[in-house]
Coordinates of C-alpha atoms and ligand atoms in Angstrom, one line a residue:
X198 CA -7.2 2.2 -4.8
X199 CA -7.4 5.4 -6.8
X200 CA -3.8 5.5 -7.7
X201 CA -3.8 2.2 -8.4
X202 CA -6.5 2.3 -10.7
X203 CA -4.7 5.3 -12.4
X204 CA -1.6 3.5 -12.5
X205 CA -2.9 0.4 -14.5
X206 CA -5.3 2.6 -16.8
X207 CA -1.9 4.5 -17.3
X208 CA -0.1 1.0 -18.3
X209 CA -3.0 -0.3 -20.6
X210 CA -2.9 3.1 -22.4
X211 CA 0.5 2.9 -23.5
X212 CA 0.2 -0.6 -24.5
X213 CA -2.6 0.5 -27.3
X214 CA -0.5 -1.2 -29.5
X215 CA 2.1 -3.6 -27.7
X216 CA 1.3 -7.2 -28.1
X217 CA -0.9 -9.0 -25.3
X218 CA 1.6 -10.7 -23.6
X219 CA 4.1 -7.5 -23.2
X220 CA 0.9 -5.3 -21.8
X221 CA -0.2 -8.7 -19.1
X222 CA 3.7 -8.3 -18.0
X223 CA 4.2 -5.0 -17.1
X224 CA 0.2 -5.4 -15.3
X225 CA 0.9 -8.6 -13.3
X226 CA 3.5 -7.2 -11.2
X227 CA 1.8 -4.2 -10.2
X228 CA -0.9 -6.2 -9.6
X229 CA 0.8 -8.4 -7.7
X230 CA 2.1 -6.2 -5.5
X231 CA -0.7 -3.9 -4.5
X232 CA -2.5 -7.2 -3.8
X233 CA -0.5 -7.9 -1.1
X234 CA 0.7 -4.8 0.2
X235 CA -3.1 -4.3 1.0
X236 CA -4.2 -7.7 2.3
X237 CA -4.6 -7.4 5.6
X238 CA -6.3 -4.2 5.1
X239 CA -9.2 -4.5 2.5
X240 CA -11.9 -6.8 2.0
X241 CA -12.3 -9.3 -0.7
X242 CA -15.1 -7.1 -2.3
X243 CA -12.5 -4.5 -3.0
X244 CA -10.3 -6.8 -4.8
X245 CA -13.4 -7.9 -7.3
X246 CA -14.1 -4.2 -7.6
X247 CA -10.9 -3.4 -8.8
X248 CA -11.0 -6.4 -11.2
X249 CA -14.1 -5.3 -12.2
X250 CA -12.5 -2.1 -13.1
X251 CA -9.7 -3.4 -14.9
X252 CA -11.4 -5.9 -16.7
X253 CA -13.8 -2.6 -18.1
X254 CA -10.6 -1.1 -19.2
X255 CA -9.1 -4.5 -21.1
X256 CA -12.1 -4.8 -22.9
X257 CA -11.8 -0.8 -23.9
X258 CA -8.1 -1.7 -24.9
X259 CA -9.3 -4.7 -27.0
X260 CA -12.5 -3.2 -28.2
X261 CA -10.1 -0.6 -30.0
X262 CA -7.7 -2.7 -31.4
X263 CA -10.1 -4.6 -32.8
X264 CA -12.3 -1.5 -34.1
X265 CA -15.5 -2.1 -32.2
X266 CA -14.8 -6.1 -31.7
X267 CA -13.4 -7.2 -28.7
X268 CA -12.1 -10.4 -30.0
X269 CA -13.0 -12.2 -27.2
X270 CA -12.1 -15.6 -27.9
X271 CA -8.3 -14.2 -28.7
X272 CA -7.4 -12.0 -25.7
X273 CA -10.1 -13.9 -23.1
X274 CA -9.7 -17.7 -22.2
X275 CA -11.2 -19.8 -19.5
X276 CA -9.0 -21.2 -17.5
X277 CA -10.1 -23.6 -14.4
X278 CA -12.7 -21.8 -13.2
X279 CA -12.3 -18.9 -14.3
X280 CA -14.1 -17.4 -17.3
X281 CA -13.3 -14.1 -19.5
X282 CA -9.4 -14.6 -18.4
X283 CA -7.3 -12.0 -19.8
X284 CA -4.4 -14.5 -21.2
X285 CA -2.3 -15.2 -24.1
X286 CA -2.6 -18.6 -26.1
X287 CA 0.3 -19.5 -24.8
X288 CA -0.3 -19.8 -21.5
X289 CA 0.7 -16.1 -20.1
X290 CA -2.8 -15.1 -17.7
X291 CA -3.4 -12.0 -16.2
X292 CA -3.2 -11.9 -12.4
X293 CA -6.7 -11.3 -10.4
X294 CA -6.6 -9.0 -7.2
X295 CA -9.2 -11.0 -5.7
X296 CA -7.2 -13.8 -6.0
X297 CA -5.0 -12.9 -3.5
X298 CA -5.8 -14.4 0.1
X299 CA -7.3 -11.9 2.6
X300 CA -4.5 -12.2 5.5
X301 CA -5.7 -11.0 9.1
X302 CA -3.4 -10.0 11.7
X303 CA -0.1 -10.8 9.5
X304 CA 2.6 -8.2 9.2
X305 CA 3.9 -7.6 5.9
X306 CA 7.2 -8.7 5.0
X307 CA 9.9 -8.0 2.8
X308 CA 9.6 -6.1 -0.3
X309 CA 5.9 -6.1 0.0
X310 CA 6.3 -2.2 0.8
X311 CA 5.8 0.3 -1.7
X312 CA 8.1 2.2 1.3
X313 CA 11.7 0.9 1.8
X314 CA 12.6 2.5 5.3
X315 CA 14.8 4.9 2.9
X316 CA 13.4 8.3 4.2
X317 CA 16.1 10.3 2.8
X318 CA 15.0 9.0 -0.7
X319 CA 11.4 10.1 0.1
X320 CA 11.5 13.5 1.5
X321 CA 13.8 14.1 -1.7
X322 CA 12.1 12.8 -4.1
X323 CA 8.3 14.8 -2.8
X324 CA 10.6 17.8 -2.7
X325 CA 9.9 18.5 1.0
X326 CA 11.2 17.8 4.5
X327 CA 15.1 18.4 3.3
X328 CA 15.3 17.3 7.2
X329 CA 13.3 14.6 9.0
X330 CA 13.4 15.8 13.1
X331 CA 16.3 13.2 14.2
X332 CA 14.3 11.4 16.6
X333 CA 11.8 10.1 14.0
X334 CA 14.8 9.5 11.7
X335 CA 16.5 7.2 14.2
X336 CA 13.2 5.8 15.4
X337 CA 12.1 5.1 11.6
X338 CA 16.2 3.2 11.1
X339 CA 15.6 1.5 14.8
X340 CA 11.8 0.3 13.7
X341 CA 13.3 -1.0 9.7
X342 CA 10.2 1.8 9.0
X343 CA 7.8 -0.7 10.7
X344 CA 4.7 0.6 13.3
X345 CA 4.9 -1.8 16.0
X346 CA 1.7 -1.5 16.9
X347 CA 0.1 -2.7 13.6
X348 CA 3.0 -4.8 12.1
X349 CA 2.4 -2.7 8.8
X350 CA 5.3 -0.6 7.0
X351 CA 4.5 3.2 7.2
X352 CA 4.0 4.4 3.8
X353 CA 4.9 7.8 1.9
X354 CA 1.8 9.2 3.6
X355 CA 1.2 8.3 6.7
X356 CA 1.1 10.4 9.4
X357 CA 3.2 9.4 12.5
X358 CA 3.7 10.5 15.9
X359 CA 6.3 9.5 18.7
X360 CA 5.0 7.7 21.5
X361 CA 5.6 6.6 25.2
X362 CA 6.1 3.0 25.2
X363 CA 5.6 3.0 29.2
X364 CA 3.5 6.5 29.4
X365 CA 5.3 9.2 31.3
X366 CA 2.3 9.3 33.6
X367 CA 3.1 6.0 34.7
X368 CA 6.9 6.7 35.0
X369 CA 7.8 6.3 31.6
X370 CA 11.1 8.0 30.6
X371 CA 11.9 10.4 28.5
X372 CA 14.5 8.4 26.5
X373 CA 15.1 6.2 23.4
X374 CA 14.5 3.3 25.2
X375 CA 10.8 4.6 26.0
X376 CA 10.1 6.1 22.3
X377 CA 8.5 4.3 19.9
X378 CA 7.6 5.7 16.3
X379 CA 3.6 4.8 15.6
X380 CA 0.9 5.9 13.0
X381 CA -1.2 8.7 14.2
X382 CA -4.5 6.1 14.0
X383 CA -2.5 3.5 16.0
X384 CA -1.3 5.6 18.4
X385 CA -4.8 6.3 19.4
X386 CA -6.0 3.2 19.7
X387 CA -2.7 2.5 22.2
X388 CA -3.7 5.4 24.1
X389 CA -7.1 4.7 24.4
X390 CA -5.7 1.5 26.2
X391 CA -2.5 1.5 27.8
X392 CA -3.6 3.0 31.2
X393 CA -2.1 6.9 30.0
X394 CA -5.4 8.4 30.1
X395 CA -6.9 6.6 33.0
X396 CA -4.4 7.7 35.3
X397 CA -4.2 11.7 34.2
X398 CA -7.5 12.1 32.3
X399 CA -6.1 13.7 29.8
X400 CA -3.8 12.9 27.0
X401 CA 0.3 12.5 27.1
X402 CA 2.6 14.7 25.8
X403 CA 3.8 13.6 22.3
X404 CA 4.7 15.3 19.0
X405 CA 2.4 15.5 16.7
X406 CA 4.0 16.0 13.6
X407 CA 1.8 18.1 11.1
X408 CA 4.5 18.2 8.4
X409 CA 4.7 14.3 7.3
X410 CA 8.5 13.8 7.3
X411 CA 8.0 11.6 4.1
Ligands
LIG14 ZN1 0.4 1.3 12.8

């Protein structure tokens, strides 16, 4: 949420200038897309703070253009039922985080991930891990970069580790067919539940990787 926030402060700063419409295009898609990246994970209060937040900002952006007046009735609009909406006369509105539906228990799909699955690009690009340890690699390529036990994507800064699909304690193999990649938190709650610890009392063997391959 941070980043985010730092991202569209970032965005609204270099538009000090730019007209309304060109500063609500460049937002809407970033909006857009954080909105849904995160909605099956945050709570509808979140959203309205982070509104809340940019709306402050939008008003600091029009409060300078307009030397101390915010102009309300030529950046703001309401429209439906929404009051103060950051729009254009001509129709162009600001998107609204809270706007987007709260989705439980849905995987996210498509190009909703801020991470593609392209690892290589990743590790590059953060200057680190010139090699990913070729079992997460293939694992990641196998998985499309997806944790199986949450449906979400694994981002830039997750933490993974491999897991037992069948735990070796209850005969599980040692093998591909037996690995699966998960995110550290995940892989706890599987553990926690998939008969492992019952059966040795104590935790599996896995690889905990401490360097992030991203
Ligand atoms: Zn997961």
């Amino acid at each position: 949420m941070k980043n985010h926030l730092v991202k569209i402060t970032e965005i609204i700063d270099t538009h000090k200038t730019a007209p309304q419409a060109a500063l609500i295009s460049k937002l809407n898609p970033i909006i857009r897309g954080w909105s849904n990246y995160y909605s099956t994970v945050v709570s509808k209060e979140t959203f309205s703070k982070v509104d809340h937040l940019t709306y402050d900002k939008l008003r600091a952006w029009a409060r300078k253009r307009g030397k101390g007046d915010i102009n309300k009735d030529k950046y703001w609009r309401t429209v439906g039922d929404r009051n103060w909406c950051f729009s254009t006369e001509d129709g162009l509105k600001l998107l609204t985080h809270d706007s987007t539906p709260i989705v439980r228990h849905t995987k996210v799909k498509g190009e909703a991930s801020p991470f593609d699955g392209n690892w290589i690009y990743w590790s590059k690009r953060r200057g680190e891990y010139p090699e990913t340890p070729k079992r997460v690699a293939t694992l990641i390529k196998k998985q499309k970069s997806i944790c199986p036990h949450c449906g979400l994507y694994f981002t830039s800064t997750d933490i993974v580790e491999v897991d037992h699909i069948i735990p070796t304690t209850l005969g599980g193999k040692d093998t591909y067919e037996n690995w699966q990649l998960l995110h550290k938190h995940c892989h706890d709650i599987k553990t926690a539940n998939d008969g492992s610890l019952t059966k040795s009392k104590q935790l599996p063997i896995v690889e905990n990787y401490d360097n992030n391959p991203f």
